Coordinates of C-alpha atoms in Angstrom, one line a residue:
M13 CA 7.1 -18.2 11.7
R14 CA 3.3 -17.5 11.8
L15 CA 3.5 -16.7 15.5
A16 CA 6.3 -14.2 14.8
W17 CA 4.3 -12.4 12.2
K18 CA 1.2 -12.3 14.5
T19 CA 3.3 -10.8 17.3
L20 CA 4.8 -8.2 15.1
L21 CA 1.3 -7.3 13.8
T22 CA 0.1 -6.9 17.4
L23 CA 3.1 -4.6 18.2
M24 CA 2.3 -2.6 15.1
L25 CA -1.3 -2.1 16.2
L26 CA -0.1 -1.1 19.7
A27 CA 2.2 1.5 18.1
A28 CA -0.8 3.1 16.4
V29 CA -2.5 3.6 19.8
P30 CA -1.7 7.0 21.2
L31 CA 0.4 6.9 24.3
S32 CA -0.5 9.6 26.8
S33 CA 1.3 10.3 30.0
P34 CA -0.6 11.1 33.3
A35 CA 0.9 14.6 33.3
Q36 CA -0.7 15.4 30.0
G37 CA -4.2 14.7 31.1
F38 CA -5.6 14.5 27.5
S39 CA -7.0 11.8 25.3
L40 CA -6.8 12.1 21.5
T41 CA -10.4 13.3 21.2
G42 CA -11.0 14.1 24.8
S43 CA -11.3 17.4 26.6
A44 CA -8.5 19.6 27.6
T45 CA -8.5 19.1 31.3
A46 CA -7.8 16.0 33.4
T47 CA -11.1 16.2 35.1
Q48 CA -13.0 16.4 31.8
A49 CA -11.0 13.3 30.5
G50 CA -12.2 11.4 33.5
T51 CA -8.8 11.1 35.2
A52 CA -7.7 12.8 38.4
A53 CA -4.7 15.1 38.1
P54 CA -1.8 14.7 40.5
Q55 CA -1.7 17.1 43.4
N56 CA 0.2 20.4 42.7
S57 CA 0.3 19.6 39.0
D58 CA -1.0 21.7 36.2
P59 CA -4.4 20.5 35.0
L60 CA -3.4 21.5 31.4
G61 CA -0.3 19.3 31.5
R62 CA 2.1 22.2 31.1
D63 CA 4.5 20.9 33.8
T64 CA 6.9 19.6 31.1
P65 CA 7.9 20.9 27.7
H66 CA 6.5 17.7 26.1
G67 CA 3.2 18.1 28.0
A68 CA 2.9 21.8 26.9
I69 CA 3.3 21.0 23.2
V70 CA 1.1 17.9 23.2
G71 CA -1.6 19.8 25.2
F72 CA -1.6 22.7 22.7
L73 CA -1.7 20.3 19.7
R74 CA -4.7 18.4 21.1
A75 CA -6.6 21.4 22.1
A76 CA -6.0 23.2 18.7
Q77 CA -6.6 20.1 16.7
D78 CA -10.0 19.7 18.4
E79 CA -10.7 23.3 17.5
K80 CA -10.8 24.3 21.2
Y81 CA -8.7 27.4 20.5
S82 CA -9.8 29.2 23.7
I83 CA -8.0 26.4 25.6
A84 CA -5.1 26.4 23.1
T85 CA -4.4 30.0 24.0
E86 CA -3.8 29.0 27.6
Y87 CA -0.5 27.5 26.4
F88 CA 0.7 31.0 25.2
E89 CA 3.1 33.2 27.2
P90 CA 1.1 36.2 28.4
A91 CA 1.4 39.1 26.1
P92 CA 3.0 42.4 27.2
P93 CA 0.5 45.0 28.3
R94 CA 1.2 47.3 25.3
H95 CA 0.8 44.5 22.8
H96 CA -2.3 42.8 24.2
L97 CA -4.4 41.0 21.6
T98 CA -8.1 40.3 21.6
P99 CA -9.3 36.8 22.3
E100 CA -10.3 36.4 18.7
Q101 CA -6.8 37.3 17.5
E102 CA -5.3 34.9 20.0
Q103 CA -7.4 32.1 18.8
E104 CA -6.6 32.9 15.2
L105 CA -2.9 32.9 16.2
A106 CA -3.4 29.4 17.7
E107 CA -5.0 28.1 14.5
E108 CA -2.2 29.5 12.4
L109 CA 0.5 28.1 14.7
L110 CA -1.1 24.6 14.5
T111 CA -0.9 24.8 10.7
I112 CA 2.7 25.8 10.8
L113 CA 3.6 23.0 13.2
N114 CA 1.8 20.5 11.0
Q115 CA 3.7 21.6 7.9
K116 CA 7.1 22.7 9.1
F117 CA 7.9 20.4 11.9
G118 CA 8.8 16.8 11.8
P119 CA 8.1 14.1 14.4
I120 CA 9.5 16.1 17.3
L121 CA 7.4 14.9 20.2
D122 CA 9.6 12.0 21.2
S123 CA 12.6 14.3 21.3
V124 CA 11.0 16.9 23.5
S125 CA 12.0 16.7 27.2
R126 CA 9.6 15.1 29.6
D127 CA 11.5 16.5 32.6
P128 CA 9.9 19.5 34.4
Q129 CA 13.3 21.1 34.4
G130 CA 13.7 20.7 30.7
R131 CA 16.9 19.9 28.9
L132 CA 19.9 21.4 30.7
D133 CA 22.5 20.4 28.1
D134 CA 21.3 22.5 25.2
G135 CA 23.2 25.7 26.0
L136 CA 20.1 27.7 26.7
P137 CA 19.0 29.2 30.0
P138 CA 17.3 26.7 32.4
D139 CA 13.9 28.3 31.9
Q140 CA 14.0 28.1 28.1
E141 CA 13.6 25.4 25.5
Q142 CA 14.0 25.6 21.7
I143 CA 12.7 23.1 19.2
L144 CA 13.9 23.4 15.6
A145 CA 11.8 22.7 12.5
A146 CA 12.5 19.9 10.1
R147 CA 16.0 19.5 8.7
N148 CA 14.9 20.4 5.2
D149 CA 13.5 23.8 6.4
T150 CA 15.9 26.6 5.5
S151 CA 14.0 29.4 7.2
G152 CA 15.5 28.8 10.6
L153 CA 12.1 28.4 12.2
S154 CA 12.0 27.2 15.7
L155 CA 9.5 26.8 18.5
G156 CA 10.5 28.4 21.7
L157 CA 9.2 27.6 25.2
V158 CA 9.7 29.5 28.4
R159 CA 9.1 28.5 32.0
L160 CA 7.0 30.8 34.1
E161 CA 5.1 30.8 37.3
D162 CA 1.3 30.9 36.9
E163 CA -1.2 32.7 39.1
H164 CA -1.3 29.6 41.4
G165 CA 2.4 29.6 41.9
R166 CA 3.0 26.5 39.7
K167 CA 6.0 26.4 37.3
V168 CA 4.6 25.8 33.8
W169 CA 6.0 25.8 30.3
L170 CA 4.4 28.2 27.7
I171 CA 5.0 29.0 24.0
S172 CA 7.1 32.1 23.9
R173 CA 5.8 35.4 22.5
K174 CA 8.9 35.6 20.3
T175 CA 7.7 32.5 18.4
L176 CA 4.1 33.8 18.3
G177 CA 5.3 37.1 16.7
D178 CA 6.7 35.2 13.7
V179 CA 3.6 33.2 13.1
P180 CA 1.6 35.5 10.8
K181 CA 4.5 36.0 8.4
I182 CA 5.3 32.3 8.2
Y183 CA 1.7 31.3 7.8
D184 CA 1.3 33.6 4.8
A185 CA 4.1 31.7 3.1
L186 CA 2.6 28.3 3.4
R187 CA 1.1 26.4 0.5
F188 CA -1.7 24.3 1.7
P189 CA -3.8 27.0 3.3
Q190 CA -4.0 28.5 -0.2
L191 CA -4.9 25.1 -1.6
E192 CA -7.7 24.6 0.9
K193 CA -9.3 27.8 -0.3
R194 CA -9.7 26.2 -3.8
L195 CA -11.0 22.9 -2.7
P196 CA -14.7 22.1 -2.2
G197 CA -15.9 23.3 1.1
F198 CA -17.0 19.9 2.5
L199 CA -13.4 18.5 1.9
V200 CA -12.1 21.2 4.3
T201 CA -14.9 21.5 6.8
L202 CA -15.4 17.8 7.3
R203 CA -12.7 16.8 9.8
P204 CA -12.9 13.1 10.8
F205 CA -10.7 12.7 13.9
S206 CA -9.9 16.5 13.7
V207 CA -8.1 16.0 10.3
P208 CA -9.5 17.6 7.1
L209 CA -11.3 15.0 4.9
W210 CA -9.1 15.9 1.9
Q211 CA -6.0 14.9 3.7
W212 CA -7.5 11.5 4.6
L213 CA -8.5 10.9 1.0
F214 CA -5.1 12.0 -0.3
I215 CA -3.3 9.7 2.1
L216 CA -5.4 6.7 1.2
A217 CA -5.1 7.4 -2.6
C218 CA -1.3 7.7 -2.3
L219 CA -1.0 4.2 -0.7
P220 CA -1.7 2.2 -3.9
L221 CA 0.2 4.8 -5.9
C222 CA 3.3 4.3 -3.8
L223 CA 2.9 0.6 -4.1
A224 CA 2.7 0.9 -7.9
L225 CA 5.8 3.1 -8.1
T226 CA 8.0 0.6 -6.3
W227 CA 7.9 -1.9 -9.2
P228 CA 9.4 0.4 -11.9
I229 CA 12.0 1.8 -9.4
L230 CA 13.1 -1.7 -8.4
F231 CA 13.0 -2.9 -12.0
L232 CA 15.4 -0.2 -13.0
A233 CA 17.6 -0.8 -10.0
R234 CA 17.9 -4.5 -11.0
R235 CA 18.7 -3.7 -14.6
L236 CA 21.5 -1.4 -13.5
A237 CA 22.8 -4.1 -11.1
D238 CA 22.7 -6.7 -13.9
A239 CA 24.5 -4.3 -16.3
F240 CA 27.2 -3.7 -13.7
Q241 CA 27.8 -7.4 -13.2
R242 CA 28.1 -8.0 -16.9
R243 CA 30.7 -5.3 -17.1
R244 CA 32.6 -7.1 -14.4
G245 CA 32.4 -10.3 -16.3
T246 CA 30.0 -12.0 -13.9
P247 CA 26.7 -13.4 -15.2
P248 CA 23.7 -11.8 -13.6
P249 CA 21.3 -14.0 -11.6
V250 CA 18.3 -15.5 -13.3
R251 CA 15.3 -13.5 -12.2
P252 CA 11.6 -14.3 -12.6
P253 CA 9.7 -12.1 -15.1
I254 CA 7.5 -10.8 -12.3
Q255 CA 9.2 -10.0 -9.0
K256 CA 7.3 -10.7 -5.8
F257 CA 6.6 -8.1 -3.2
G258 CA 9.5 -8.2 -0.8
P259 CA 11.2 -6.3 2.1
V260 CA 13.0 -3.9 -0.2
A261 CA 9.7 -3.0 -1.9
L262 CA 8.1 -2.5 1.5
V263 CA 10.8 -0.1 2.7
L264 CA 10.7 1.9 -0.6
C265 CA 6.9 2.1 -0.3
L266 CA 7.0 3.3 3.3
V267 CA 9.6 6.0 2.5
L268 CA 7.5 7.3 -0.4
H269 CA 4.3 7.3 1.6
Y270 CA 6.0 9.0 4.6
N271 CA 7.3 11.8 2.4
V272 CA 3.8 12.3 1.0
V273 CA 2.2 12.4 4.4
Y274 CA 4.8 14.9 5.6
A275 CA 4.4 17.1 2.5
I276 CA 0.6 17.6 2.9
G277 CA 1.0 18.9 6.4
L278 CA -0.8 16.1 8.3
S279 CA -1.5 16.9 12.0
L280 CA 1.8 16.7 13.9
L281 CA 0.1 14.7 16.6
Y282 CA -1.2 12.1 14.1
R283 CA 2.1 12.2 12.3
Q284 CA 3.8 11.2 15.5
Y285 CA 1.6 8.1 15.8
Y286 CA 2.0 7.5 12.0
T287 CA 5.8 7.7 12.5
R288 CA 5.6 5.0 15.1
V289 CA 3.6 2.7 12.8
I290 CA 6.2 3.4 10.0
W291 CA 9.0 2.5 12.4
V292 CA 7.3 -0.8 13.3
L293 CA 6.8 -1.6 9.6
L294 CA 10.4 -0.8 8.9
V295 CA 11.4 -3.1 11.7
V296 CA 9.1 -5.8 10.2
A297 CA 10.8 -5.2 6.8
F298 CA 14.2 -5.5 8.5
Y299 CA 13.2 -8.8 10.1
W300 CA 11.7 -10.0 6.8
G301 CA 14.9 -9.1 4.9
L302 CA 17.2 -10.8 7.5
T303 CA 15.2 -14.0 7.5
R304 CA 15.3 -14.0 3.7
A305 CA 19.0 -13.5 3.7
T306 CA 19.6 -16.2 6.3
G307 CA 17.4 -18.5 4.3
K308 CA 19.4 -18.0 1.1
I309 CA 22.7 -18.3 2.8
A310 CA 21.6 -21.5 4.5
E311 CA 20.3 -22.8 1.2
R312 CA 23.6 -22.1 -0.5
I313 CA 25.7 -23.6 2.2
G314 CA 23.4 -26.6 2.4
S315 CA 23.6 -27.1 -1.4
Q316 CA 27.4 -27.1 -1.2
L317 CA 27.3 -29.6 1.8
S318 CA 24.9 -31.8 -0.1
K319 CA 27.2 -32.0 -3.1
S320 CA 30.1 -33.0 -0.9
G321 CA 28.0 -35.6 0.9
R322 CA 28.1 -33.9 4.3
M323 CA 24.4 -34.3 5.1
A324 CA 24.8 -34.0 8.9
E325 CA 26.4 -30.5 8.6
R326 CA 23.5 -29.6 6.3
S327 CA 21.0 -30.5 9.0
L328 CA 23.0 -28.5 11.5
I329 CA 22.9 -25.4 9.2
S330 CA 19.1 -25.8 9.0
L331 CA 18.8 -25.9 12.7
A332 CA 21.2 -23.0 13.2
R333 CA 19.2 -20.9 10.8
R334 CA 16.0 -21.5 12.8
L335 CA 17.7 -20.6 16.0
L336 CA 19.2 -17.4 14.4
N337 CA 15.7 -16.4 13.2
A338 CA 14.4 -16.8 16.7
F339 CA 17.1 -14.6 18.1
I340 CA 16.5 -12.0 15.4
F341 CA 12.8 -12.0 16.2
V342 CA 13.6 -11.3 19.9
F343 CA 16.0 -8.5 18.9
V344 CA 13.3 -7.0 16.6
A345 CA 10.7 -7.2 19.3
L346 CA 12.9 -5.4 21.7
I347 CA 13.4 -2.6 19.1
V348 CA 9.7 -2.3 18.6
L349 CA 9.1 -2.1 22.4
S350 CA 11.8 0.5 22.6
T351 CA 10.1 2.5 19.8
L352 CA 6.8 2.3 21.8
G353 CA 8.5 3.8 24.8
V354 CA 8.8 0.6 26.9
N355 CA 11.7 0.3 29.3
V356 CA 13.8 -2.4 27.5
T357 CA 15.9 -3.0 30.6
A358 CA 12.9 -3.8 32.7
A359 CA 11.6 -6.0 29.8
L360 CA 14.8 -7.9 29.7
A361 CA 14.6 -8.5 33.5
G362 CA 11.1 -9.6 33.0
L363 CA 12.2 -11.9 30.2
G364 CA 14.8 -13.4 32.5
I365 CA 12.3 -14.2 35.3
G366 CA 9.7 -15.3 32.8
G367 CA 12.2 -17.4 31.0
L368 CA 13.0 -19.2 34.3
A369 CA 9.3 -19.9 34.9
I370 CA 8.8 -21.0 31.3
G371 CA 11.9 -23.2 31.5
L372 CA 10.5 -25.0 34.6
G373 CA 7.1 -25.4 32.9
A374 CA 8.4 -26.4 29.5
Q375 CA 11.0 -29.0 30.3
K376 CA 9.8 -31.3 27.5
T377 CA 10.1 -28.5 25.0
F378 CA 13.7 -27.8 26.0
E379 CA 14.3 -31.5 26.1
N380 CA 13.2 -31.8 22.5
L381 CA 15.4 -28.8 21.6
L382 CA 18.5 -30.2 23.2
G383 CA 17.6 -33.6 21.8
G384 CA 17.6 -32.2 18.2
I385 CA 21.0 -30.5 18.8
A386 CA 22.4 -33.8 20.2
I387 CA 21.0 -35.8 17.2
L388 CA 22.6 -33.4 14.7
S389 CA 25.9 -32.9 16.5
D390 CA 26.3 -36.7 17.0
R391 CA 25.5 -37.2 13.3
A392 CA 23.1 -40.0 14.3
L393 CA 20.5 -38.7 11.8
Q394 CA 20.4 -36.3 8.9
I395 CA 17.8 -35.3 6.3
G396 CA 17.4 -38.0 3.6
D397 CA 18.4 -40.9 5.8
T398 CA 16.4 -44.1 5.8
C399 CA 16.1 -45.3 9.4
R400 CA 14.1 -47.1 12.0
I401 CA 13.2 -45.3 15.2
G402 CA 11.3 -47.6 17.6
D403 CA 8.6 -49.2 15.5
Q404 CA 8.6 -46.5 12.8
T405 CA 10.6 -46.9 9.6
G406 CA 11.0 -44.3 6.9
T407 CA 13.0 -41.5 5.4
V408 CA 13.9 -38.4 7.4
E409 CA 12.4 -35.3 5.9
D410 CA 13.1 -32.7 8.5
I411 CA 14.8 -32.3 11.9
G412 CA 13.2 -29.3 13.6
L413 CA 13.5 -27.6 16.9
R414 CA 10.8 -29.8 18.5
S415 CA 10.5 -33.0 16.4
T416 CA 11.9 -35.1 13.6
K417 CA 9.6 -35.9 10.7
I418 CA 9.7 -39.2 9.0
R419 CA 8.0 -40.2 5.7
T420 CA 6.9 -43.8 6.0
Q421 CA 6.5 -46.3 3.2
D422 CA 2.7 -45.7 3.3
R423 CA 3.6 -42.0 2.5
T424 CA 2.4 -40.8 5.9
L425 CA 4.4 -38.2 7.8
V426 CA 5.2 -39.2 11.3
S427 CA 6.5 -36.6 13.8
I428 CA 8.6 -38.0 16.6
P429 CA 9.7 -35.7 19.5
N430 CA 13.5 -35.1 19.5
G431 CA 13.7 -36.2 23.1
T432 CA 12.2 -39.5 22.2
V433 CA 14.6 -39.9 19.2
A434 CA 17.6 -39.1 21.3
T435 CA 16.7 -41.9 23.8
A436 CA 15.2 -44.5 21.4
V437 CA 17.0 -47.4 19.8
L438 CA 17.9 -45.8 16.4
E439 CA 18.8 -47.9 13.4
N440 CA 20.2 -45.8 10.6
Y441 CA 20.5 -47.6 7.3
R442 CA 22.8 -45.0 5.8
W443 CA 25.8 -46.2 7.7
R444 CA 25.8 -49.8 6.4
D445 CA 28.6 -50.5 4.0
K446 CA 27.1 -53.8 2.7
I447 CA 23.8 -55.7 2.8
L448 CA 23.3 -59.3 3.7
T449 CA 21.3 -61.7 1.4
R450 CA 20.2 -65.1 2.6
Q451 CA 18.5 -67.5 0.1
L452 CA 17.2 -71.0 0.8
V453 CA 17.3 -73.2 -2.3
R454 CA 15.4 -76.6 -2.3
L455 CA 16.8 -79.3 -4.5
P456 CA 14.8 -82.5 -5.3
Y457 CA 15.5 -85.8 -3.6
D458 CA 15.9 -87.7 -6.9
L459 CA 19.4 -86.3 -7.3
S460 CA 22.3 -88.7 -6.8
S461 CA 25.0 -87.8 -4.3
E462 CA 27.5 -87.1 -7.1
H463 CA 24.9 -85.0 -9.0
L464 CA 24.1 -83.1 -5.8
R465 CA 27.8 -82.3 -5.2
Y466 CA 28.1 -81.1 -8.8
V467 CA 25.2 -78.7 -8.4
L468 CA 26.6 -77.3 -5.2
E469 CA 30.0 -76.7 -6.8
Q470 CA 28.4 -74.9 -9.8
M471 CA 26.5 -72.6 -7.3
R472 CA 29.7 -71.8 -5.5
T473 CA 31.3 -70.9 -8.8
V474 CA 28.5 -68.3 -9.4
L475 CA 29.1 -66.6 -6.1
D476 CA 32.9 -66.7 -6.4
G477 CA 32.8 -64.9 -9.7
H478 CA 30.1 -62.3 -9.0
P479 CA 31.5 -58.8 -8.8
K480 CA 29.1 -57.5 -6.1
I481 CA 29.7 -60.4 -3.7
E482 CA 32.1 -59.8 -0.8
P483 CA 34.8 -62.5 -1.0
K484 CA 35.7 -64.8 1.9
T485 CA 32.4 -64.3 3.6
W486 CA 30.0 -66.1 1.3
R487 CA 29.0 -69.7 1.6
V488 CA 26.8 -72.3 -0.1
R489 CA 26.1 -75.2 2.2
L490 CA 23.7 -78.2 2.3
L491 CA 21.8 -77.6 5.5
R492 CA 19.4 -80.4 6.1
F493 CA 17.0 -83.1 4.8
A494 CA 13.7 -81.2 4.7
D495 CA 10.3 -82.7 4.3
Y496 CA 10.4 -82.9 0.5
A497 CA 13.8 -81.6 -0.6
Y498 CA 17.4 -80.9 0.2
E499 CA 17.7 -77.4 1.7
V500 CA 20.8 -75.5 0.6
E501 CA 21.6 -72.1 2.1
V502 CA 23.2 -69.3 0.0
Y503 CA 24.7 -66.7 2.4
A504 CA 26.5 -63.6 1.1
Y505 CA 27.1 -59.9 1.6
I506 CA 26.3 -57.7 -1.4
L507 CA 28.7 -54.7 -1.7
E508 CA 26.0 -52.0 -2.1
R509 CA 24.9 -49.3 0.4
D510 CA 21.7 -48.2 -1.4
Y511 CA 18.8 -50.6 -1.0
N512 CA 17.6 -50.2 -4.6
D513 CA 21.1 -51.1 -5.9
F514 CA 21.2 -54.0 -3.4
L515 CA 17.9 -55.4 -4.8
K516 CA 19.3 -55.1 -8.4
A517 CA 22.4 -57.0 -7.5
Q518 CA 20.4 -59.6 -5.5
E519 CA 18.1 -60.1 -8.5
D520 CA 21.1 -60.7 -10.8
L521 CA 22.5 -63.2 -8.3
V522 CA 19.3 -65.2 -8.0
L523 CA 18.8 -65.4 -11.8
K524 CA 22.4 -66.6 -12.3
I525 CA 21.9 -69.3 -9.6
S526 CA 18.7 -70.4 -11.2
E527 CA 20.3 -70.6 -14.6
T528 CA 23.2 -72.6 -13.2
I529 CA 20.9 -75.2 -11.5
E530 CA 19.1 -75.7 -14.8
K531 CA 22.3 -76.1 -16.7
A532 CA 23.5 -78.6 -14.1
G533 CA 20.6 -80.9 -15.0
S534 CA 18.6 -80.3 -11.9
G535 CA 15.6 -78.2 -10.9
F536 CA 13.8 -76.9 -7.8
A537 CA 11.9 -79.2 -5.5
L538 CA 8.2 -78.5 -5.4
P539 CA 6.1 -79.2 -2.3
S540 CA 4.4 -82.6 -2.9
S541 CA 3.3 -85.7 -1.1
T542 CA 3.0 -89.3 -2.4
Q543 CA 1.1 -92.2 -1.0
V544 CA 2.3 -95.7 -1.9
L545 CA 0.2 -98.9 -1.3
V546 CA 2.2 -102.1 -1.1
D547 CA 1.6 -105.8 -0.3
D548 CA 3.7 -108.9 0.1
N549 CA 3.7 -109.6 -3.6
W550 CA 5.0 -106.2 -4.6
P551 CA 7.8 -106.7 -7.1
R552 CA 11.2 -106.0 -5.7
T553 CA 14.2 -104.7 -7.5
E554 CA 17.4 -106.7 -7.9
R555 CA 19.3 -104.2 -5.6
A556 CA 16.6 -104.6 -2.9
K557 CA 16.8 -108.4 -3.1
A558 CA 20.6 -108.4 -2.9
T559 CA 20.5 -106.1 0.1
E560 CA 18.0 -108.5 1.9
E561 CA 20.2 -111.5 1.2
A562 CA 23.3 -109.7 2.5
I563 CA 21.4 -108.8 5.7
K564 CA 20.2 -112.4 6.2
K565 CA 23.7 -113.7 5.6
A566 CA 25.1 -111.3 8.2
Q567 CA 22.5 -112.5 10.7
A568 CA 22.9 -116.3 10.1
P569 CA 24.1 -118.1 13.3
G570 CA 26.8 -120.2 11.4
A571 CA 28.3 -117.3 9.6
P572 CA 32.0 -116.6 10.2
G573 CA 32.6 -114.0 12.8
P574 CA 34.5 -113.1 16.0
D575 CA 32.3 -115.5 18.0
H576 CA 33.3 -118.5 15.8
P577 CA 37.0 -118.1 15.0
Q578 CA 37.3 -121.7 14.0
F579 CA 35.0 -121.0 11.0
S580 CA 36.8 -118.0 9.9
P581 CA 38.1 -118.3 6.3
D582 CA 41.5 -117.1 7.3
V583 CA 42.0 -119.7 10.0
K584 CA 42.5 -123.3 9.1
P585 CA 40.7 -126.0 11.2
P586 CA 43.0 -128.2 13.4
K587 CA 43.9 -131.7 12.3
P588 CA 42.3 -134.6 14.1

């Protein structure tokens, strides 16, 4: 987004730079001829740039604006012999015509033909051009041009004598020449960049005034909109007490300031450049408003999807909004380039070739972009999921065009390229329907076998009656004789998907098993070791003595057995 704003700002600055054609041969503050401006004029072309209607008007404006009225009169059609004026009268006429053009004509330069033949579809003779004043002018004033052959045999466009004949009468009806007579002399005589100082000061002073006027206008508009919604029975939206400066305020401020600049009669040439800047700013406001609208729409749709639990679609909406903003930026940039006079068709062709070169050099970038689309379309991940990607475990906070951001348990933010995520082993904990718990319980060796069976049955009863334990999959089994205790495994699935809920259910299960073992008259075995020192005179228990006697009796050679059937108690000895 920052790159987009920087690019638009660069285009806006370029729009403020005067664009001159080679045929004009002028710079903004340069001299009137191509040789004085330091550029060579094309062969057989007019050094004053009068080959086209556009060049004739721009050349006159620049010469008169620089107060080079002797050169400005070269753009006039020669006067008839009977109505010849003195050079001083011609120069005064040029000054008055400049004032009329500045106050009566809008930004006309881009609409004037740049073809040496002029416009042939305006219903006028081929050697005539007519440019009307601003639409709000009711006097029917127009600027007429005629195409004549000069003394060198070149076809040039000149301001017609018919137009020049109406100049004194129209000039006397203007307002600002009378105003300038009442202003201090230095405000009129000082002309930075060939514009009176009072106009520069007025334009700068009106800028904060226009900004200040936007707030009450928009405040009133919002109140009217809220009242209209209340009448329809719809509650108005909750608004902050102080509204931020937005695209609507920018457009309103630009419209107000443009009308102010037009009303004071700023130089038509400067107004042309100013109009380009206004257009660029309007396009910026358009882009700003569209991105705001797409953001709010995406936020509303995402909120509805979140309520319905469709988090994957919400992530797709977020990605689609970013792609749409990128396309809007390209569209806006093309509009700005078209406003600056750039051939958009050639620019699109250049974008195609440049896009191919960029695509070959930015394979990883496109891989990450396609990887992000694949992740979201496959619903492998979505914002809010707890997952493990490779050796990173955390919660997904964002799935962007280039990378996926994960918040780890250490509260660090890890960015993983989407291409890596698409090819990595991905473990998403959101899709689990139950969580396994395995506990190892150690019971002491001093339990009798009957007591041990009783404890195991009581533990099985706890699992069988627990509401969060999945039936038919749990087990409680005596595993082995460990170093210092019996080891009993408790294996069960807890019917919870959220890990915090799982921990709560597991805690309840462990506490109930502990209580059951205590009630069963047992306890938990503690790690211990015992050393016993014995000798031959160690007192033996009656059970041990009986066991030894039984073993000796079984090992006696005369004891009954299969090897001595005659001594078996069930077989009687033969009679002698």
